[in-house]
Structure formats: structure tokens, C-alpha cells
Amino acid sequence: MSKKGYEVGGRNVFVGGRNVFVGGRNVFRDIGVPNADEHLVKAQLVFKIDTIMKKLHMKQTEAAALFGVRQPDISKMLRGEFRQFSVERLLRFLVKLDQDVEIVVRAHRDRRNAPALHVS
């Protein structure tokens, strides 16, 4: 647990005589962000949205019109300020970008890591 009381996913190791923090699978958990799993999924979805927008040479104003939001909200989202958007809404943005969205649930088999949310 960190000082803030959030679970830290990384660990401390000694490298070259120095104590070094090696992060876990979720950087948001490592730095103590509340709802870290949801935040990571949102970040991954926004990355996908940004990648598709760049591939289509889509301007923020065009994306805003397509998504039904204001351009400043798109700008904030692409700069990492996406708390105002739910995971569901980000998924709907991907659909509006002509993407199929598939949600897969499967049994967890990796005994070394806890079950997790993942965007691929």
C-alpha cells in the first residue's frame, strides 16, 4: 500500500546498489489513482480513438461533430483529461469511427497476475 492507501502494483528492487521502483501492469495503480483499472481502460480507448483520427486525418472539430460533443472536449480527451467520458461513451465514439467493438469475457488462466481489464 502507498502512503495514500491505494494498492501499488509495482515493487522495489535493487539495481546497481540503488533502490529502484519497477512498475506493475497499470501505471495508474502504481501512482495511486483511484479506480485505476477503469482509468487504464479509458486511456487505452482514447489511444485507439486518437490513432484512428490520425489515420483518417480527422480534425478535432470533425470528430466533435461526429461524436456530438464540443471541440474543446475532444482536445481535453486527447490530452489525457477524459474523466468526463464513460467507458461506454468512448466505445460509442469508436463505433462512430466505423469500428466494430467486441467485448470478450474469458476465464483467467495466468496465475502470476490478477484478472484484469484489457483493450486490444
One Martini backbone bead per residue (centre of mass of N, CA, C, O) as a GRO file, in nm:
protein
  120
    1MET     BB    1   0.098   0.035   0.020
    2SER     BB    2   0.051   0.352   0.009
    3LYS     BB    3   0.017   0.652   0.162
    4LYS     BB    4  -0.288   0.679   0.038
    5GLY     BB    5  -0.405   0.361   0.029
    6TYR     BB    6  -0.310   0.241  -0.230
    7GLU     BB    7  -0.250   0.002  -0.445
    8VAL     BB    8   0.057  -0.130  -0.545
    9GLY     BB    9   0.188  -0.291  -0.847
   10GLY     BB   10   0.473  -0.279  -0.765
   11ARG     BB   11   0.838  -0.280  -0.707
   12ASN     BB   12   1.126  -0.316  -0.521
   13VAL     BB   13   1.467  -0.285  -0.639
   14PHE     BB   14   1.804  -0.378  -0.688
   15VAL     BB   15   2.026  -0.156  -0.880
   16GLY     BB   16   2.340  -0.090  -0.844
   17GLY     BB   17   2.267  -0.018  -0.528
   18ARG     BB   18   1.971   0.064  -0.602
   19ASN     BB   19   1.654   0.182  -0.545
   20VAL     BB   20   1.392   0.048  -0.754
   21PHE     BB   21   1.098   0.111  -0.928
   22VAL     BB   22   0.872  -0.137  -1.047
   23GLY     BB   23   0.623  -0.153  -1.238
   24GLY     BB   24   0.331  -0.247  -1.326
   25ARG     BB   25   0.050  -0.289  -1.541
   26ASN     BB   26  -0.053  -0.013  -1.381
   27VAL     BB   27   0.023   0.313  -1.356
   28PHE     BB   28  -0.224   0.419  -1.193
   29ARG     BB   29  -0.173   0.237  -0.951
   30ASP     BB   30   0.123   0.317  -0.890
   31ILE     BB   31   0.017   0.637  -0.834
   32GLY     BB   32  -0.284   0.624  -0.690
   33VAL     BB   33  -0.533   0.595  -0.866
   34PRO     BB   34  -0.846   0.596  -0.871
   35ASN     BB   35  -0.975   0.365  -1.063
   36ALA     BB   36  -0.738   0.233  -1.241
   37ASP     BB   37  -0.870   0.035  -1.440
   38GLU     BB   38  -1.058   0.238  -1.578
   39HIS     BB   39  -0.837   0.439  -1.662
   40LEU     BB   40  -0.684   0.246  -1.848
   41VAL     BB   41  -0.911   0.187  -2.046
   42LYS     BB   42  -0.956   0.477  -2.134
   43ALA     BB   43  -0.670   0.524  -2.242
   44GLN     BB   44  -0.684   0.301  -2.458
   45LEU     BB   45  -0.929   0.417  -2.611
   46VAL     BB   46  -0.809   0.695  -2.676
   47PHE     BB   47  -0.575   0.588  -2.838
   48LYS     BB   48  -0.750   0.465  -3.060
   49ILE     BB   49  -0.894   0.722  -3.144
   50ASP     BB   50  -0.639   0.882  -3.218
   51THR     BB   51  -0.529   0.687  -3.432
   52ILE     BB   52  -0.774   0.705  -3.623
   53MET     BB   53  -0.778   1.008  -3.666
   54LYS     BB   54  -0.497   1.019  -3.796
   55LYS     BB   55  -0.550   0.820  -4.030
   56LEU     BB   56  -0.802   1.020  -4.129
   57HIS     BB   57  -0.736   1.322  -4.087
   58MET     BB   58  -0.889   1.421  -3.829
   59LYS     BB   59  -1.043   1.670  -3.688
   60GLN     BB   60  -1.168   1.787  -3.399
   61THR     BB   61  -1.424   1.913  -3.522
   62GLU     BB   62  -1.516   1.653  -3.666
   63ALA     BB   63  -1.532   1.474  -3.415
   64ALA     BB   64  -1.733   1.642  -3.257
   65ALA     BB   65  -1.965   1.617  -3.460
   66LEU     BB   66  -1.975   1.303  -3.461
   67PHE     BB   67  -2.002   1.278  -3.128
   68GLY     BB   68  -2.156   1.531  -2.991
   69VAL     BB   69  -1.933   1.748  -2.922
   70ARG     BB   70  -1.691   1.951  -2.819
   71GLN     BB   71  -1.380   2.043  -2.911
   72PRO     BB   72  -1.256   2.084  -2.623
   73ASP     BB   73  -1.321   1.789  -2.539
   74ILE     BB   74  -1.132   1.655  -2.738
   75SER     BB   75  -0.874   1.788  -2.649
   76LYS     BB   76  -0.878   1.684  -2.358
   77MET     BB   77  -0.890   1.384  -2.420
   78LEU     BB   78  -0.612   1.379  -2.589
   79ARG     BB   79  -0.462   1.495  -2.309
   80GLY     BB   80  -0.602   1.303  -2.062
   81GLU     BB   81  -0.900   1.438  -2.010
   82PHE     BB   82  -1.143   1.167  -1.947
   83ARG     BB   83  -1.348   1.156  -1.699
   84GLN     BB   84  -1.622   1.253  -1.849
   85PHE     BB   85  -1.586   0.972  -1.984
   86SER     BB   86  -1.712   0.685  -2.053
   87VAL     BB   87  -1.663   0.381  -2.168
   88GLU     BB   88  -1.917   0.370  -2.340
   89ARG     BB   89  -1.868   0.635  -2.494
   90LEU     BB   90  -1.597   0.551  -2.621
   91LEU     BB   91  -1.719   0.314  -2.777
   92ARG     BB   92  -1.910   0.492  -2.948
   93PHE     BB   93  -1.687   0.647  -3.092
   94LEU     BB   94  -1.574   0.400  -3.240
   95VAL     BB   95  -1.830   0.342  -3.400
   96LYS     BB   96  -1.830   0.626  -3.543
   97LEU     BB   97  -1.538   0.523  -3.669
   98ASP     BB   98  -1.602   0.235  -3.794
   99GLN     BB   99  -1.604   0.030  -3.545
  100ASP     BB  100  -1.568  -0.268  -3.404
  101VAL     BB  101  -1.706  -0.389  -3.093
  102GLU     BB  102  -1.558  -0.629  -2.868
  103ILE     BB  103  -1.664  -0.834  -2.597
  104VAL     BB  104  -1.451  -1.035  -2.390
  105VAL     BB  105  -1.505  -1.332  -2.196
  106ARG     BB  106  -1.267  -1.501  -1.981
  107ALA     BB  107  -1.082  -1.712  -1.837
  108HIS     BB  108  -0.848  -1.713  -1.594
  109ARG     BB  109  -0.483  -1.832  -1.629
  110ASP     BB  110  -0.292  -1.631  -1.475
  111ARG     BB  111  -0.122  -1.684  -1.176
  112ARG     BB  112   0.071  -1.417  -1.160
  113ASN     BB  113  -0.195  -1.256  -1.233
  114ALA     BB  114  -0.448  -1.065  -1.220
  115PRO     BB  115  -0.730  -0.990  -1.318
  116ALA     BB  116  -0.820  -0.797  -1.622
  117LEU     BB  117  -0.841  -0.520  -1.807
  118HIS     BB  118  -0.859  -0.503  -2.180
  119VAL     BB  119  -0.717  -0.347  -2.471
  120SER     BB  120  -0.678  -0.445  -2.839
   0.00000   0.00000   0.00000
